Coordinates of C-alpha atoms in Angstrom, one line a residue:
M5 CA 0.0 0.0 0.0
S6 CA 1.6 3.2 -1.1
V7 CA 1.7 6.2 1.3
P8 CA 1.0 9.7 0.0
T9 CA 3.8 12.2 0.0
L10 CA 3.9 14.6 2.9
Y11 CA 4.3 18.1 1.8
L12 CA 5.7 20.9 3.9
S13 CA 3.4 23.9 3.8
P14 CA 4.9 27.3 2.9
E15 CA 3.9 28.6 6.4
R16 CA 5.7 25.8 8.2
K17 CA 8.7 26.0 5.9
E18 CA 9.0 29.7 6.7
A19 CA 8.9 29.1 10.4
L20 CA 11.4 26.2 10.3
D21 CA 13.8 28.2 8.0
K22 CA 13.7 31.2 10.3
G23 CA 14.3 29.1 13.4
F24 CA 17.2 27.3 11.7
H25 CA 18.8 30.5 10.4
D26 CA 18.5 32.2 13.7
I27 CA 20.3 29.4 15.5
F28 CA 22.8 28.2 12.9
G29 CA 23.2 31.3 10.6
C30 CA 22.6 29.4 7.3
E31 CA 19.8 27.7 5.4
P32 CA 18.7 24.1 5.9
E33 CA 19.1 21.5 3.2
C34 CA 16.1 19.2 3.9
Y35 CA 13.0 18.7 6.1
F36 CA 11.7 15.7 8.1
S37 CA 8.6 14.8 10.1
A38 CA 7.5 12.1 12.6
P39 CA 4.0 11.9 14.0
G40 CA 2.7 11.3 17.5
R41 CA 0.6 8.2 18.0
T42 CA -2.6 7.1 19.6
E43 CA -3.2 3.7 21.1
I44 CA -6.6 2.4 19.9
S45 CA -6.4 -0.9 21.8
G46 CA -3.9 -3.0 23.6
N47 CA -3.2 -1.2 26.9
H48 CA 0.2 -2.3 28.3
T49 CA 0.3 -5.4 26.0
D50 CA 3.3 -4.5 23.9
H51 CA 5.9 -5.2 26.6
Q52 CA 4.4 -8.6 27.1
R53 CA 4.8 -9.4 23.4
G54 CA 1.1 -9.1 22.8
R55 CA -1.1 -7.4 20.2
V56 CA -2.0 -3.7 19.8
L57 CA -4.0 -1.5 17.5
A58 CA -2.5 1.9 17.0
G59 CA -2.3 4.8 14.7
A60 CA -0.2 7.8 13.8
V61 CA -1.9 11.1 14.3
N62 CA -2.0 14.5 12.6
L63 CA 0.2 16.1 15.2
D64 CA 3.9 15.8 14.5
T65 CA 7.5 16.9 15.2
Q66 CA 9.1 18.6 12.2
A67 CA 12.7 19.5 11.6
A68 CA 14.8 21.5 9.2
V69 CA 18.2 19.9 8.8
R70 CA 21.7 20.4 7.4
V71 CA 24.8 18.2 7.5
N72 CA 27.5 20.3 9.3
G73 CA 30.7 18.4 8.4
T74 CA 31.7 17.7 12.0
S75 CA 31.2 14.8 14.4
I76 CA 28.7 16.8 16.5
I77 CA 24.9 16.6 16.3
R78 CA 23.2 19.8 17.4
I79 CA 19.4 19.9 17.7
Q80 CA 17.5 23.0 18.8
S81 CA 13.9 22.2 19.7
Q82 CA 11.7 25.2 20.0
G83 CA 11.5 26.2 23.7
Y84 CA 14.2 23.9 24.9
P85 CA 18.0 24.0 25.5
M86 CA 20.1 22.9 22.6
C87 CA 20.9 19.2 22.5
V88 CA 24.5 18.6 21.7
V89 CA 25.9 15.0 21.1
D90 CA 29.5 14.3 20.3
L91 CA 29.6 11.1 18.1
S92 CA 33.1 10.3 19.4
N93 CA 31.3 8.7 22.4
L94 CA 28.5 6.3 21.6
E95 CA 28.3 4.6 24.9
P96 CA 25.5 5.2 27.4
V97 CA 26.3 8.2 29.7
E98 CA 24.9 7.9 33.2
S99 CA 24.4 11.6 33.6
E100 CA 22.2 11.6 30.5
I101 CA 19.6 9.1 31.7
N102 CA 16.1 10.5 31.2
S103 CA 17.4 13.2 28.9
T104 CA 17.1 14.1 25.2
P105 CA 20.8 13.7 24.5
A106 CA 20.5 10.1 25.6
L107 CA 17.9 9.4 23.0
V108 CA 20.0 11.0 20.2
R109 CA 23.2 9.2 21.3
G110 CA 21.3 5.9 21.5
V111 CA 19.8 6.2 18.0
A112 CA 23.2 7.2 16.5
A113 CA 24.9 4.4 18.4
R114 CA 22.5 1.8 17.0
F115 CA 23.0 3.0 13.4
V116 CA 26.7 2.8 13.8
Q117 CA 26.3 -0.8 15.0
L118 CA 24.4 -1.5 11.8
G119 CA 27.3 -0.2 9.7
C120 CA 26.1 3.4 9.1
K121 CA 28.8 6.1 9.1
V122 CA 26.9 8.7 11.1
Q123 CA 28.1 12.3 10.8
G124 CA 27.2 15.5 12.5
F125 CA 24.2 17.6 11.5
D126 CA 22.3 20.6 12.7
A127 CA 18.5 20.6 13.2
Y128 CA 15.9 23.0 14.3
A129 CA 12.7 21.3 15.4
E130 CA 9.1 22.4 16.2
S131 CA 6.5 20.1 17.5
T132 CA 2.7 20.0 18.0
V133 CA 3.1 16.7 19.9
L134 CA 3.3 18.3 23.3
P135 CA 5.3 16.5 26.1
G136 CA 3.0 14.7 28.5
S137 CA 0.1 14.8 26.0
G138 CA -0.1 11.0 25.9
L139 CA 0.6 11.0 22.2
S140 CA 4.2 9.9 22.7
S141 CA 6.3 12.9 21.9
S142 CA 9.4 10.9 22.9
A143 CA 8.7 8.2 20.3
A144 CA 8.1 10.9 17.6
Y145 CA 11.4 12.4 18.5
E146 CA 13.3 9.1 18.3
V147 CA 11.6 8.3 15.0
L148 CA 12.5 11.8 13.7
I149 CA 16.2 11.3 14.6
G150 CA 16.3 7.8 13.1
T151 CA 14.6 9.0 9.9
I152 CA 17.1 11.9 9.6
I153 CA 20.1 9.6 10.0
N154 CA 18.7 6.9 7.8
H155 CA 18.1 9.3 4.9
L156 CA 21.3 11.5 5.3
F157 CA 23.9 8.8 6.0
F158 CA 22.5 5.3 5.2
D159 CA 20.6 5.7 1.8
A160 CA 17.4 4.9 3.6
K161 CA 18.5 1.2 4.0
V162 CA 16.7 0.8 7.3
S163 CA 12.9 0.1 7.1
Q164 CA 10.4 2.1 9.1
P165 CA 9.7 -0.9 11.5
E166 CA 13.5 -1.1 12.1
I167 CA 13.7 2.6 12.9
A168 CA 11.1 1.9 15.5
Q169 CA 13.3 -0.8 17.0
I170 CA 16.3 1.6 17.0
G171 CA 14.2 4.1 18.9
Q172 CA 13.2 1.5 21.5
Y173 CA 16.9 0.5 21.8
A174 CA 17.8 4.1 22.5
E175 CA 15.0 4.5 25.1
N176 CA 15.8 1.2 26.8
V177 CA 19.6 1.2 26.9
F178 CA 20.5 4.9 26.9
F179 CA 17.5 6.8 28.2
G180 CA 16.8 4.2 30.9
K181 CA 13.1 3.5 30.3
P182 CA 12.0 -0.1 29.8
C183 CA 9.3 0.7 27.2
G184 CA 7.7 -1.6 24.8
L185 CA 7.7 -1.1 21.0
M186 CA 4.2 0.1 20.2
D187 CA 4.8 3.9 20.4
Q188 CA 7.8 3.9 18.1
T189 CA 6.2 1.5 15.6
A190 CA 3.0 3.5 15.3
S191 CA 5.0 6.7 14.8
A192 CA 7.5 5.2 12.3
V193 CA 5.1 3.2 10.1
G194 CA 2.1 5.6 10.0
G195 CA -1.6 4.9 9.3
L196 CA -3.8 2.6 11.4
V197 CA -1.9 -0.7 12.1
T198 CA -2.3 -3.8 14.2
I199 CA 0.9 -5.2 15.5
D200 CA 1.7 -8.6 17.0
F201 CA 4.9 -8.5 19.1
A202 CA 5.1 -12.3 19.6
D203 CA 8.5 -12.4 17.8
K204 CA 10.2 -9.4 19.5
D205 CA 12.8 -9.1 16.8
H206 CA 10.4 -9.3 13.9
P207 CA 7.0 -7.9 15.0
V208 CA 4.2 -8.6 12.5
I209 CA 2.7 -5.2 11.3
R210 CA -0.5 -5.2 9.3
P211 CA -2.3 -2.1 8.0
V212 CA -6.0 -1.9 9.0
N213 CA -8.1 -0.3 6.3
F214 CA -10.6 1.8 8.2
D215 CA -11.5 5.4 8.2
F216 CA -12.9 6.7 11.5
S217 CA -14.1 9.8 9.8
T218 CA -16.9 7.8 8.2
T219 CA -18.4 6.6 11.5
G220 CA -20.0 9.8 12.6
H221 CA -17.7 9.8 15.6
A222 CA -14.7 12.0 16.5
L223 CA -11.5 10.5 17.9
C224 CA -10.7 12.6 21.0
I225 CA -7.8 12.6 23.4
I226 CA -8.5 14.2 26.8
D227 CA -5.5 15.6 28.7
S228 CA -6.1 14.9 32.4
R229 CA -3.6 17.7 33.2
A230 CA -2.0 15.4 35.8
D231 CA 1.7 15.6 36.5
H232 CA 3.4 12.2 35.9
A233 CA 6.9 13.3 36.6
D234 CA 7.1 11.3 39.9
L235 CA 5.3 8.2 38.7
T236 CA 8.2 6.2 37.3
D237 CA 7.8 3.6 40.0
E238 CA 4.2 3.1 39.2
Y239 CA 4.9 2.4 35.5
A240 CA 7.8 0.2 36.4
A241 CA 5.7 -1.8 38.9
V242 CA 3.4 -3.0 36.1
T243 CA 6.2 -4.7 34.2
Q244 CA 7.9 -5.9 37.5
E245 CA 4.7 -7.6 38.7
L246 CA 4.0 -9.2 35.4
K247 CA 7.6 -10.4 35.3
A248 CA 7.2 -12.0 38.7
V249 CA 4.3 -14.0 37.4
S250 CA 6.2 -15.0 34.3
Q251 CA 9.2 -16.1 36.3
Y252 CA 7.0 -18.3 38.4
F253 CA 6.4 -20.3 35.2
G254 CA 10.0 -20.0 34.0
K255 CA 8.9 -17.7 31.2
E256 CA 9.9 -14.2 30.1
V257 CA 6.5 -12.7 29.4
I258 CA 2.8 -13.4 30.0
T259 CA 2.0 -14.4 26.4
E260 CA 4.3 -17.4 26.8
I261 CA 2.2 -18.9 29.6
D262 CA -0.9 -21.0 28.8
E263 CA -3.9 -19.2 30.3
A264 CA -5.3 -22.3 31.8
D265 CA -2.0 -22.9 33.6
F266 CA -2.2 -19.4 35.0
Y267 CA -5.6 -19.8 36.4
A268 CA -4.7 -23.1 37.9
A269 CA -1.8 -21.5 39.7
I270 CA -3.6 -18.5 41.1
P271 CA -3.5 -19.7 44.8
Q272 CA 0.3 -20.0 44.6
L273 CA 0.7 -16.8 42.6
R274 CA -1.3 -14.8 45.1
E275 CA 1.0 -16.0 47.8
R276 CA 4.2 -15.4 45.9
C277 CA 3.5 -12.4 43.7
G278 CA 0.5 -10.7 45.4
D279 CA -3.1 -10.0 44.3
R280 CA -2.3 -7.0 42.1
A281 CA 0.1 -9.0 40.0
V282 CA -2.6 -11.6 39.5
M283 CA -5.2 -9.0 38.5
R284 CA -2.8 -7.3 36.1
T285 CA -2.1 -10.7 34.5
I286 CA -5.9 -11.2 34.0
H287 CA -5.9 -7.9 32.1
E288 CA -3.1 -9.1 29.9
Y289 CA -5.0 -12.2 28.7
N290 CA -8.3 -10.4 28.2
E291 CA -6.8 -7.3 26.5
N292 CA -4.6 -9.4 24.2
R293 CA -7.6 -11.4 23.1
R294 CA -9.7 -8.2 22.6
V295 CA -7.3 -6.5 20.1
P296 CA -7.9 -9.0 17.1
Q297 CA -11.6 -8.9 17.9
Q298 CA -11.6 -5.1 17.6
V299 CA -9.6 -5.3 14.4
E300 CA -12.2 -7.8 13.0
C301 CA -15.0 -5.4 13.9
L302 CA -13.4 -2.5 12.1
E303 CA -12.6 -4.6 9.0
K304 CA -16.2 -5.9 8.9
G305 CA -17.7 -2.4 9.4
D306 CA -19.1 -3.3 12.8
F307 CA -18.3 0.0 14.6
E308 CA -20.8 -0.6 17.4
G309 CA -19.1 -3.9 18.2
F310 CA -15.8 -2.0 18.2
L311 CA -17.2 0.6 20.6
K312 CA -18.4 -2.1 23.0
L313 CA -15.0 -3.7 23.1
T314 CA -13.4 -0.3 23.6
K315 CA -15.5 0.2 26.7
E316 CA -14.5 -3.3 27.9
S317 CA -10.8 -2.3 27.4
G318 CA -11.3 0.8 29.5
F319 CA -12.9 -1.1 32.4
S320 CA -10.2 -3.8 32.2
S321 CA -7.5 -1.1 32.6
W322 CA -9.2 0.4 35.6
M323 CA -10.3 -2.8 37.4
Y324 CA -7.5 -5.3 36.6
L325 CA -4.5 -3.4 35.3
Q326 CA -5.2 -0.6 37.9
N327 CA -3.3 2.1 36.0
V328 CA -5.8 4.9 36.7
I329 CA -5.1 6.0 40.3
P330 CA -1.5 5.8 41.6
A331 CA -1.1 3.8 44.8
G332 CA -2.0 5.9 47.9
Y333 CA -3.3 8.9 46.0
V334 CA -6.4 10.4 47.5
N335 CA -6.6 14.1 46.7
Q336 CA -5.1 13.8 43.3
Q337 CA -7.0 11.4 41.0
A338 CA -6.9 13.3 37.7
M339 CA -7.3 10.3 35.4
A340 CA -10.3 9.1 37.3
V341 CA -11.9 12.5 37.1
A342 CA -11.3 12.6 33.3
L343 CA -12.9 9.2 32.9
G344 CA -15.8 10.3 35.1
L345 CA -16.3 13.4 32.9
C346 CA -16.3 11.3 29.8
E347 CA -18.9 9.0 31.3
H348 CA -21.1 12.0 32.1
Y349 CA -20.8 14.0 28.8
L350 CA -21.1 11.0 26.5
Q351 CA -24.5 10.2 27.9
G352 CA -24.2 6.5 27.3
K353 CA -23.0 7.0 23.7
G354 CA -19.6 6.4 22.0
A355 CA -16.9 4.9 24.2
Y356 CA -14.0 6.0 26.4
R357 CA -10.9 4.3 27.9
V358 CA -7.5 4.8 29.5
H359 CA -5.0 5.8 26.9
G360 CA -1.3 4.8 27.0
G361 CA 0.6 4.3 30.2
G362 CA -2.1 5.5 32.5
F363 CA -1.8 6.9 36.1
A364 CA -1.5 10.4 34.5
G365 CA -1.7 11.6 30.9
T366 CA -4.7 11.1 28.8
V367 CA -8.0 9.4 28.2
Q368 CA -9.3 8.4 24.7
A369 CA -12.9 8.9 23.6
F370 CA -15.0 8.2 20.5
V371 CA -17.5 10.9 20.6
P372 CA -20.6 11.1 18.3
Q373 CA -20.4 14.2 16.1
E374 CA -23.8 15.5 17.2
I375 CA -22.6 15.9 20.8
L376 CA -19.0 16.7 20.1
E377 CA -19.3 20.4 20.9
S378 CA -21.1 19.9 24.2
F379 CA -18.7 17.2 25.1
R380 CA -15.6 19.3 24.4
T381 CA -17.1 22.3 26.1
G382 CA -17.8 20.3 29.2
I383 CA -14.4 18.7 29.3
D384 CA -12.6 22.0 28.8
A385 CA -14.7 23.7 31.4
A386 CA -13.7 21.1 34.0
L387 CA -10.1 20.4 33.0
G388 CA -9.0 23.7 31.3
E389 CA -9.2 25.2 27.9
G390 CA -7.7 22.9 25.2
A391 CA -7.9 19.7 27.3
C392 CA -10.0 17.9 24.7
H393 CA -8.1 17.4 21.4
V394 CA -9.8 16.1 18.2
L395 CA -7.5 14.1 16.1
D396 CA -7.2 12.4 12.7
I397 CA -5.2 9.3 11.7
R398 CA -2.2 10.3 9.6
P399 CA -1.2 7.9 6.7
Q400 CA 2.5 8.8 6.8
G401 CA 5.0 7.7 9.5
G402 CA 8.5 9.1 9.8
V403 CA 9.3 10.8 6.5
K404 CA 11.5 13.2 4.6
M405 CA 9.1 15.9 3.5
E406 CA 8.7 17.5 0.1
V407 CA 8.4 21.2 -0.2
C408 CA 5.2 22.6 -1.8

């Protein structure tokens, strides 16, 4: 399936050119883009080598770029300090953990391991994928850097799914976050895709031919406005508890364990791993089974069936996975409030669910067009202006843009 060319608008080109010239004193040579992503289904299944349904969205990170003839990568993102990475050191740097230079260094290091002669370049970037928006700004950034290096220094030899794996490598090894592969894959590949991660080195990616704009529903992302800066331990606990269950069976991930064997061992698992680990494992089995059912619904045109399963996914995340309210939080339950608002303003229509990592961040809702304005007005009044974002699925993943 061919993907249409992504053209850089004259307005965006003017802004990128000015930003680049102001910082580097010359004109850029080329332009790149990588989109944010939305998780349609498969909440916390990717790190268990399960299945997901995800899509690239029409919010992206764009960059004007020029090779600089040195061994230094310099990236100025609008509103942030300049990121400078010396390619003479492509080992993880402890002081860079959880920082942007770690992502750039990690992506460059993996390309070098693949035989690419990475050189220095200058880039000026602007993004509509705001950090903390739940649309994976970090994955878009990793895919952007990978796409730049792939085109400038490797004759585009690396496929878009492989660029996703390079981004995951940078995030796992250099940035210090044990993320799965869904975010990077959805951003790199583009469009609406279902992904089976059973073979972690060769995930099966299949396009899903469905246009949400034909359903009479809007795809909305609601920003809970929660701060997830101190929630690293909550995210890590999900994978740690699932790992404890897997280790009981001598396996690496939940998808390697027969579901009947898991249920038979629940008395022992409760004793050894704790009840929350058991509940989270139940979510994994149910959610992993739900994804292909939702894909089938979309491909058969059964949107009501898809919405029913979407609601089930949301309830599963809240009841079993328990990634709505951080442990011990009483006064601050922003995600729960956002979900409650969706329940109220949807009036029993459409569907809503936890989106992405949970605990903080965003909620996803499919909102009938006839109540979209009242829904958005209600959400924004409660959570702040601009909390409700209406999105479209973007066909392009990480790309080099053409100029209009």
